[in-house]
Amino acid sequence: ETGVTQTPRHLVMGMTNKKSLKCEQHLGHNAMYWYKQSAKKPLELMFVYSLEERVENNSVPSRFSPECPNSSHLFLHLHTLQPEDSALYLCASSQTSGGLNEQFFGPGTRLTVL
Amino acid sequence: AQSVTQPDIHITVSEGASLELRCNYSYGATPYLFWYVQSPGQGLQLLLKYFSGDTLVQGIKGFEAEFKRSQSSFNLRKPSVHWSDAAEYFCAVGINNNDMRFGAGTRLTVKP
C-alpha cells in the first residue's frame, strides 16, 4: 500500500463515451502526476500538477483532460478516445514536483477502448 | 536528448542465482537515478535511488545498485534472487524540476 489509490482499477469504454479516472493520495504531498504505460514502451509522463496548478503538459491530445481540485485529488477526464489509448494509466505523487523526488505510484487503471 | 536505456527486455534466472539488470543513461549533468519495481497488477515501488556520494547504493529487498559515471550506467544487482522478485524493473533518471524519464523496463522471470 503506497498511500495512492486509483479508481476504477479496470475500465472498458467505447470511443464515444465519456469517463473519468480518479486518483487520491493520503501522503500530504504537493505534486501529482499522470503517466501512460503501454506494453514494451517507457512510461510516458502526461501531466504534472504542483500545488493544484498544472506545470507540465507533454503534448497530450485534448481528448485527455486533467483536473486537480485540491492537492489530494487528481482526475483524468476522457472523451472520444481511440483504441490506441488503451493502456495502464498510473497516478503518482511526490512531496514536491519534479524528477528529483521519489514518486509514489498508485496501482493504475487498466483502460480498454473498443 | 536525455534518455534511459534498459538493454534487456526479459531476463530469466534461477532462484538463488545472482542478478544484474542493466541501465544506461544519456544526460549532460550529474543525474538523479532511481530503480523502481512493478509487480503484476501494481504500481511502481521505489527500490533505491542515487543522488550523490557513495556510488554503491543499498535499497530495499536486498537490492543494490552502482553508479558508474565513466560508463553512464546504474546497474541493479542482487546476490541471490527469490521467487518473489519476479516482476518488471524500471530504471529512471530525474532530469529537471518537472520530469523523470523511465526506461522501457526489464521483465524478470525466476525459475524454481
PDB file of C-alpha atoms in Angstrom:
ATOM      1  CA  GLU A   1       0.000   0.000   0.000  1.00  0.00           C
ATOM      2  CA  THR A   2       1.710   3.168  -1.194  1.00  0.00           C
ATOM      3  CA  GLY A   3      -0.828   5.740   0.006  1.00  0.00           C
ATOM      4  CA  VAL A   4      -2.017   6.443  -3.536  1.00  0.00           C
ATOM      5  CA  THR A   5      -5.326   4.964  -4.632  1.00  0.00           C
ATOM      6  CA  GLN A   6      -6.870   4.869  -8.083  1.00  0.00           C
ATOM      7  CA  THR A   7     -10.401   4.092  -9.223  1.00  0.00           C
ATOM      8  CA  PRO A   8     -11.625   2.308 -11.145  1.00  0.00           C
ATOM      9  CA  ARG A   9      -8.996  -0.404 -11.477  1.00  0.00           C
ATOM     10  CA  HIS A  10     -10.392  -1.516 -14.818  1.00  0.00           C
ATOM     11  CA  LEU A  11     -12.407   0.412 -17.379  1.00  0.00           C
ATOM     12  CA  VAL A  12     -13.800  -0.571 -20.747  1.00  0.00           C
ATOM     13  CA  MET A  13     -15.270   2.180 -22.855  1.00  0.00           C
ATOM     14  CA  GLY A  14     -16.417   2.870 -26.365  1.00  0.00           C
ATOM     15  CA  MET A  15     -14.911   5.602 -28.469  1.00  0.00           C
ATOM     16  CA  THR A  16     -17.912   7.867 -27.954  1.00  0.00           C
ATOM     17  CA  ASN A  17     -18.099   7.504 -24.179  1.00  0.00           C
ATOM     18  CA  LYS A  18     -17.050   9.991 -21.545  1.00  0.00           C
ATOM     19  CA  LYS A  19     -15.460   8.659 -18.395  1.00  0.00           C
ATOM     20  CA  SER A  20     -13.161   9.846 -15.625  1.00  0.00           C
ATOM     21  CA  LEU A  21     -10.263   8.295 -13.772  1.00  0.00           C
ATOM     22  CA  LYS A  22      -9.753   9.246 -10.148  1.00  0.00           C
ATOM     23  CA  CYS A  23      -6.617   9.365  -8.041  1.00  0.00           C
ATOM     24  CA  GLU A  24      -6.297  10.167  -4.367  1.00  0.00           C
ATOM     25  CA  GLN A  25      -3.153  10.455  -2.286  1.00  0.00           C
ATOM     26  CA  HIS A  26      -3.069  10.237   1.510  1.00  0.00           C
ATOM     27  CA  LEU A  27       0.549  11.295   1.920  1.00  0.00           C
ATOM     28  CA  GLY A  28       0.280  15.059   2.245  1.00  0.00           C
ATOM     29  CA  HIS A  29       2.219  15.542  -0.982  1.00  0.00           C
ATOM     30  CA  ASN A  30       2.098  18.711  -3.062  1.00  0.00           C
ATOM     31  CA  ALA A  31       2.648  17.232  -6.521  1.00  0.00           C
ATOM     32  CA  MET A  32       0.666  14.714  -8.538  1.00  0.00           C
ATOM     33  CA  TYR A  33       1.271  13.098 -11.922  1.00  0.00           C
ATOM     34  CA  TRP A  34      -0.497  11.130 -14.644  1.00  0.00           C
ATOM     35  CA  TYR A  35       1.510   8.570 -16.629  1.00  0.00           C
ATOM     36  CA  LYS A  36       0.536   6.310 -19.510  1.00  0.00           C
ATOM     37  CA  GLN A  37       2.080   2.845 -19.553  1.00  0.00           C
ATOM     38  CA  SER A  38       1.845   0.909 -22.809  1.00  0.00           C
ATOM     39  CA  ALA A  39       3.333  -2.513 -23.441  1.00  0.00           C
ATOM     40  CA  LYS A  40       7.039  -2.531 -24.249  1.00  0.00           C
ATOM     41  CA  LYS A  41       7.287   1.279 -24.092  1.00  0.00           C
ATOM     42  CA  PRO A  42       8.718   3.577 -21.430  1.00  0.00           C
ATOM     43  CA  LEU A  43       6.318   5.285 -19.097  1.00  0.00           C
ATOM     44  CA  GLU A  44       5.023   8.443 -20.706  1.00  0.00           C
ATOM     45  CA  LEU A  45       4.559  11.438 -18.454  1.00  0.00           C
ATOM     46  CA  MET A  46       1.262  13.102 -19.362  1.00  0.00           C
ATOM     47  CA  PHE A  47       0.584  15.791 -16.779  1.00  0.00           C
ATOM     48  CA  VAL A  48       2.171  17.252 -13.665  1.00  0.00           C
ATOM     49  CA  TYR A  49       0.374  19.292 -11.031  1.00  0.00           C
ATOM     50  CA  SER A  50       2.120  21.209  -8.287  1.00  0.00           C
ATOM     51  CA  LEU A  51       0.019  22.803  -5.567  1.00  0.00           C
ATOM     52  CA  GLU A  52      -3.041  22.255  -7.765  1.00  0.00           C
ATOM     53  CA  GLU A  53      -1.551  24.112 -10.730  1.00  0.00           C
ATOM     54  CA  ARG A  54      -0.636  22.314 -13.922  1.00  0.00           C
ATOM     55  CA  VAL A  55       3.091  22.680 -14.520  1.00  0.00           C
ATOM     56  CA  GLU A  56       3.647  20.184 -17.303  1.00  0.00           C
ATOM     57  CA  ASN A  57       1.624  19.001 -20.259  1.00  0.00           C
ATOM     58  CA  ASN A  58       3.627  16.790 -22.559  1.00  0.00           C
ATOM     59  CA  SER A  59       1.763  17.284 -25.827  1.00  0.00           C
ATOM     60  CA  VAL A  60      -1.123  15.130 -24.740  1.00  0.00           C
ATOM     61  CA  PRO A  61      -4.179  15.064 -27.058  1.00  0.00           C
ATOM     62  CA  SER A  62      -7.080  17.193 -25.908  1.00  0.00           C
ATOM     63  CA  ARG A  63      -9.278  14.126 -25.539  1.00  0.00           C
ATOM     64  CA  PHE A  64      -7.448  13.740 -22.198  1.00  0.00           C
ATOM     65  CA  SER A  65      -8.373  16.486 -19.746  1.00  0.00           C
ATOM     66  CA  PRO A  66      -6.864  16.594 -16.254  1.00  0.00           C
ATOM     67  CA  GLU A  67      -8.348  18.231 -13.200  1.00  0.00           C
ATOM     68  CA  CYS A  68      -6.797  18.817  -9.788  1.00  0.00           C
ATOM     69  CA  PRO A  69      -9.382  20.281  -7.402  1.00  0.00           C
ATOM     70  CA  ASN A  70      -7.056  20.049  -4.392  1.00  0.00           C
ATOM     71  CA  SER A  71      -3.652  18.656  -3.551  1.00  0.00           C
ATOM     72  CA  SER A  72      -5.062  15.250  -2.598  1.00  0.00           C
ATOM     73  CA  HIS A  73      -7.166  14.530  -5.671  1.00  0.00           C
ATOM     74  CA  LEU A  74      -6.428  14.241  -9.349  1.00  0.00           C
ATOM     75  CA  PHE A  75      -8.783  13.332 -12.160  1.00  0.00           C
ATOM     76  CA  LEU A  76      -8.286  12.416 -15.795  1.00  0.00           C
ATOM     77  CA  HIS A  77     -11.388  13.070 -17.883  1.00  0.00           C
ATOM     78  CA  LEU A  78     -11.637  11.002 -21.034  1.00  0.00           C
ATOM     79  CA  HIS A  79     -13.763  11.613 -24.118  1.00  0.00           C
ATOM     80  CA  THR A  80     -13.822  10.338 -27.696  1.00  0.00           C
ATOM     81  CA  LEU A  81     -10.801   8.131 -27.114  1.00  0.00           C
ATOM     82  CA  GLN A  82      -9.128   5.967 -29.732  1.00  0.00           C
ATOM     83  CA  PRO A  83      -8.238   2.272 -29.468  1.00  0.00           C
ATOM     84  CA  GLU A  84      -4.546   3.194 -29.275  1.00  0.00           C
ATOM     85  CA  ASP A  85      -5.319   4.956 -25.988  1.00  0.00           C
ATOM     86  CA  SER A  86      -5.806   1.550 -24.372  1.00  0.00           C
ATOM     87  CA  ALA A  87      -3.111   1.307 -21.698  1.00  0.00           C
ATOM     88  CA  LEU A  88      -2.447   1.307 -17.980  1.00  0.00           C
ATOM     89  CA  TYR A  89      -2.831   4.815 -16.560  1.00  0.00           C
ATOM     90  CA  LEU A  90      -0.765   5.416 -13.469  1.00  0.00           C
ATOM     91  CA  CYS A  91      -1.111   8.203 -10.965  1.00  0.00           C
ATOM     92  CA  ALA A  92       1.788   9.222  -8.750  1.00  0.00           C
ATOM     93  CA  SER A  93       2.548  11.810  -6.123  1.00  0.00           C
ATOM     94  CA  SER A  94       5.667  13.320  -4.584  1.00  0.00           C
ATOM     95  CA  GLN A  95       6.467  15.749  -1.810  1.00  0.00           C
ATOM     96  CA  THR A  96       7.249  18.467  -4.320  1.00  0.00           C
ATOM     97  CA  SER A  97       7.136  18.426  -8.077  1.00  0.00           C
ATOM     98  CA  GLY A  98       9.916  17.206 -10.233  1.00  0.00           C
ATOM     99  CA  GLY A  99      12.138  14.457 -11.391  1.00  0.00           C
ATOM    100  CA  LEU A 100      14.390  14.828  -8.387  1.00  0.00           C
ATOM    101  CA  ASN A 101      11.891  13.479  -5.881  1.00  0.00           C
ATOM    102  CA  GLU A 102      10.793   9.952  -5.140  1.00  0.00           C
ATOM    103  CA  GLN A 103       7.363   9.341  -6.620  1.00  0.00           C
ATOM    104  CA  PHE A 104       4.759   7.126  -5.035  1.00  0.00           C
ATOM    105  CA  PHE A 105       2.554   5.300  -7.513  1.00  0.00           C
ATOM    106  CA  GLY A 106      -0.977   4.042  -7.409  1.00  0.00           C
ATOM    107  CA  PRO A 107      -1.894   0.607  -8.799  1.00  0.00           C
ATOM    108  CA  GLY A 108      -3.181   2.064 -12.043  1.00  0.00           C
ATOM    109  CA  THR A 109      -6.353   1.924 -14.092  1.00  0.00           C
ATOM    110  CA  ARG A 110      -6.335  -0.589 -16.935  1.00  0.00           C
ATOM    111  CA  LEU A 111      -8.205   1.155 -19.750  1.00  0.00           C
ATOM    112  CA  THR A 112      -9.543  -0.628 -22.812  1.00  0.00           C
ATOM    113  CA  VAL A 113     -11.051   1.422 -25.621  1.00  0.00           C
ATOM    114  CA  LEU A 114     -13.246  -0.531 -28.011  1.00  0.00           C
TER     115      LEU A 114
ATOM    116  CA  ALA B   1      18.431  14.327 -25.739  1.00  0.00           C
ATOM    117  CA  GLN B   2      18.101  12.763 -22.329  1.00  0.00           C
ATOM    118  CA  SER B   3      17.289   9.063 -22.417  1.00  0.00           C
ATOM    119  CA  VAL B   4      17.344   5.900 -20.379  1.00  0.00           C
ATOM    120  CA  THR B   5      18.147   2.533 -21.917  1.00  0.00           C
ATOM    121  CA  GLN B   6      17.494  -0.851 -20.423  1.00  0.00           C
ATOM    122  CA  PRO B   7      19.073  -3.213 -22.946  1.00  0.00           C
ATOM    123  CA  ASP B   8      17.418  -6.375 -21.664  1.00  0.00           C
ATOM    124  CA  ILE B   9      13.691  -6.686 -22.272  1.00  0.00           C
ATOM    125  CA  HIS B  10      13.391 -10.011 -20.465  1.00  0.00           C
ATOM    126  CA  ILE B  11      15.740 -11.919 -18.167  1.00  0.00           C
ATOM    127  CA  THR B  12      15.273 -15.367 -16.651  1.00  0.00           C
ATOM    128  CA  VAL B  13      17.315 -16.513 -13.656  1.00  0.00           C
ATOM    129  CA  SER B  14      17.123 -19.485 -11.338  1.00  0.00           C
ATOM    130  CA  GLU B  15      16.076 -18.967  -7.761  1.00  0.00           C
ATOM    131  CA  GLY B  16      19.146 -18.417  -5.637  1.00  0.00           C
ATOM    132  CA  ALA B  17      21.253 -17.190  -8.540  1.00  0.00           C
ATOM    133  CA  SER B  18      22.702 -13.701  -8.724  1.00  0.00           C
ATOM    134  CA  LEU B  19      21.075 -10.973 -10.767  1.00  0.00           C
ATOM    135  CA  GLU B  20      22.249  -7.899 -12.610  1.00  0.00           C
ATOM    136  CA  LEU B  21      19.906  -5.629 -14.546  1.00  0.00           C
ATOM    137  CA  ARG B  22      21.497  -3.064 -16.787  1.00  0.00           C
ATOM    138  CA  CYS B  23      20.668   0.596 -17.111  1.00  0.00           C
ATOM    139  CA  ASN B  24      22.429   3.232 -19.196  1.00  0.00           C
ATOM    140  CA  TYR B  25      21.508   6.877 -19.338  1.00  0.00           C
ATOM    141  CA  SER B  26      22.283   9.811 -21.525  1.00  0.00           C
ATOM    142  CA  TYR B  27      22.332  13.102 -19.670  1.00  0.00           C
ATOM    143  CA  GLY B  28      24.742  16.015 -19.618  1.00  0.00           C
ATOM    144  CA  ALA B  29      24.860  16.731 -15.914  1.00  0.00           C
ATOM    145  CA  THR B  30      25.047  14.533 -12.837  1.00  0.00           C
ATOM    146  CA  PRO B  31      21.766  12.685 -12.825  1.00  0.00           C
ATOM    147  CA  TYR B  32      19.455  11.646 -10.078  1.00  0.00           C
ATOM    148  CA  LEU B  33      18.966   7.912 -10.618  1.00  0.00           C
ATOM    149  CA  PHE B  34      16.236   5.577  -9.466  1.00  0.00           C
ATOM    150  CA  TRP B  35      15.229   1.945  -9.708  1.00  0.00           C
ATOM    151  CA  TYR B  36      11.558   1.024  -9.381  1.00  0.00           C
ATOM    152  CA  VAL B  37       9.880  -2.390  -9.336  1.00  0.00           C
ATOM    153  CA  GLN B  38       6.389  -3.178 -10.581  1.00  0.00           C
ATOM    154  CA  SER B  39       4.679  -6.396  -9.566  1.00  0.00           C
ATOM    155  CA  PRO B  40       1.735  -7.626 -11.650  1.00  0.00           C
ATOM    156  CA  GLY B  41      -1.347  -5.501 -11.111  1.00  0.00           C
ATOM    157  CA  GLN B  42       0.548  -2.984  -9.020  1.00  0.00           C
ATOM    158  CA  GLY B  43       2.034   0.455  -9.415  1.00  0.00           C
ATOM    159  CA  LEU B  44       5.740   1.157  -9.255  1.00  0.00           C
ATOM    160  CA  GLN B  45       7.612   0.939  -5.962  1.00  0.00           C
ATOM    161  CA  LEU B  46      10.962   2.597  -5.330  1.00  0.00           C
ATOM    162  CA  LEU B  47      13.808   0.156  -4.697  1.00  0.00           C
ATOM    163  CA  LEU B  48      16.647   2.649  -4.341  1.00  0.00           C
ATOM    164  CA  LYS B  49      17.973   5.989  -5.511  1.00  0.00           C
ATOM    165  CA  TYR B  50      21.275   7.748  -6.077  1.00  0.00           C
ATOM    166  CA  PHE B  51      21.764  11.467  -5.708  1.00  0.00           C
ATOM    167  CA  SER B  52      25.418  11.886  -4.715  1.00  0.00           C
ATOM    168  CA  GLY B  53      28.120  10.446  -2.501  1.00  0.00           C
ATOM    169  CA  ASP B  54      28.888   6.738  -2.272  1.00  0.00           C
ATOM    170  CA  THR B  55      28.372   5.248  -5.709  1.00  0.00           C
ATOM    171  CA  LEU B  56      27.170   1.928  -4.292  1.00  0.00           C
ATOM    172  CA  VAL B  57      23.617   2.342  -3.087  1.00  0.00           C
ATOM    173  CA  GLN B  58      21.688  -0.089  -0.925  1.00  0.00           C
ATOM    174  CA  GLY B  59      17.962  -0.465  -1.334  1.00  0.00           C
ATOM    175  CA  ILE B  60      15.047  -2.478  -0.074  1.00  0.00           C
ATOM    176  CA  LYS B  61      14.550  -6.228  -0.539  1.00  0.00           C
ATOM    177  CA  GLY B  62      18.297  -6.877  -0.677  1.00  0.00           C
ATOM    178  CA  PHE B  63      18.927  -4.910  -3.873  1.00  0.00           C
ATOM    179  CA  GLU B  64      21.863  -2.643  -4.554  1.00  0.00           C
ATOM    180  CA  ALA B  65      22.975  -0.532  -7.496  1.00  0.00           C
ATOM    181  CA  GLU B  66      26.271   1.008  -8.533  1.00  0.00           C
ATOM    182  CA  PHE B  67      26.637   4.350 -10.287  1.00  0.00           C
ATOM    183  CA  LYS B  68      29.490   4.394 -12.780  1.00  0.00           C
ATOM    184  CA  ARG B  69      29.912   7.825 -14.275  1.00  0.00           C
ATOM    185  CA  SER B  70      32.524   6.682 -16.811  1.00  0.00           C
ATOM    186  CA  GLN B  71      30.085   4.158 -18.234  1.00  0.00           C
ATOM    187  CA  SER B  72      26.912   6.226 -17.743  1.00  0.00           C
ATOM    188  CA  SER B  73      25.457   3.205 -16.025  1.00  0.00           C
ATOM    189  CA  PHE B  74      23.424   2.429 -12.932  1.00  0.00           C
ATOM    190  CA  ASN B  75      23.074  -1.358 -12.841  1.00  0.00           C
ATOM    191  CA  LEU B  76      20.877  -3.101 -10.307  1.00  0.00           C
ATOM    192  CA  ARG B  77      22.159  -6.209  -8.532  1.00  0.00           C
ATOM    193  CA  LYS B  78      21.028  -8.827  -6.080  1.00  0.00           C
ATOM    194  CA  PRO B  79      23.284 -11.656  -4.873  1.00  0.00           C
ATOM    195  CA  SER B  80      20.534 -14.272  -4.511  1.00  0.00           C
ATOM    196  CA  VAL B  81      17.175 -13.975  -6.242  1.00  0.00           C
ATOM    197  CA  HIS B  82      13.933 -15.133  -4.609  1.00  0.00           C
ATOM    198  CA  TRP B  83      10.832 -16.269  -6.474  1.00  0.00           C
ATOM    199  CA  SER B  84       9.018 -13.180  -5.162  1.00  0.00           C
ATOM    200  CA  ASP B  85      11.436 -10.949  -7.085  1.00  0.00           C
ATOM    201  CA  ALA B  86       9.701 -11.855 -10.340  1.00  0.00           C
ATOM    202  CA  ALA B  87       8.423  -8.502 -11.591  1.00  0.00           C
ATOM    203  CA  GLU B  88       9.217  -5.706 -14.005  1.00  0.00           C
ATOM    204  CA  TYR B  89      12.062  -3.365 -13.145  1.00  0.00           C
ATOM    205  CA  PHE B  90      12.370   0.212 -14.316  1.00  0.00           C
ATOM    206  CA  CYS B  91      15.374   2.485 -14.250  1.00  0.00           C
ATOM    207  CA  ALA B  92      14.635   6.212 -14.171  1.00  0.00           C
ATOM    208  CA  VAL B  93      16.552   9.459 -14.406  1.00  0.00           C
ATOM    209  CA  GLY B  94      15.398  12.689 -12.811  1.00  0.00           C
ATOM    210  CA  ILE B  95      16.448  15.417 -15.186  1.00  0.00           C
ATOM    211  CA  ASN B  96      14.858  18.630 -14.034  1.00  0.00           C
ATOM    212  CA  ASN B  97      12.256  20.016 -11.803  1.00  0.00           C
ATOM    213  CA  ASN B  98       9.304  18.543 -13.628  1.00  0.00           C
ATOM    214  CA  ASP B  99      10.475  15.498 -15.488  1.00  0.00           C
ATOM    215  CA  MET B 100      11.557  11.967 -14.773  1.00  0.00           C
ATOM    216  CA  ARG B 101      12.480   9.709 -17.680  1.00  0.00           C
ATOM    217  CA  PHE B 102      11.891   5.984 -17.401  1.00  0.00           C
ATOM    218  CA  GLY B 103      13.425   3.118 -19.293  1.00  0.00           C
ATOM    219  CA  ALA B 104      11.230   0.618 -21.100  1.00  0.00           C
ATOM    220  CA  GLY B 105      11.660  -1.900 -18.302  1.00  0.00           C
ATOM    221  CA  THR B 106      13.164  -5.345 -17.836  1.00  0.00           C
ATOM    222  CA  ARG B 107      10.880  -8.235 -17.025  1.00  0.00           C
ATOM    223  CA  LEU B 108      12.419 -10.709 -14.599  1.00  0.00           C
ATOM    224  CA  THR B 109      11.306 -14.341 -14.534  1.00  0.00           C
ATOM    225  CA  VAL B 110      12.561 -16.564 -11.715  1.00  0.00           C
ATOM    226  CA  LYS B 111      12.823 -20.312 -12.356  1.00  0.00           C
ATOM    227  CA  PRO B 112      12.356 -22.711  -9.442  1.00  0.00           C
TER     228      PRO B 112
END
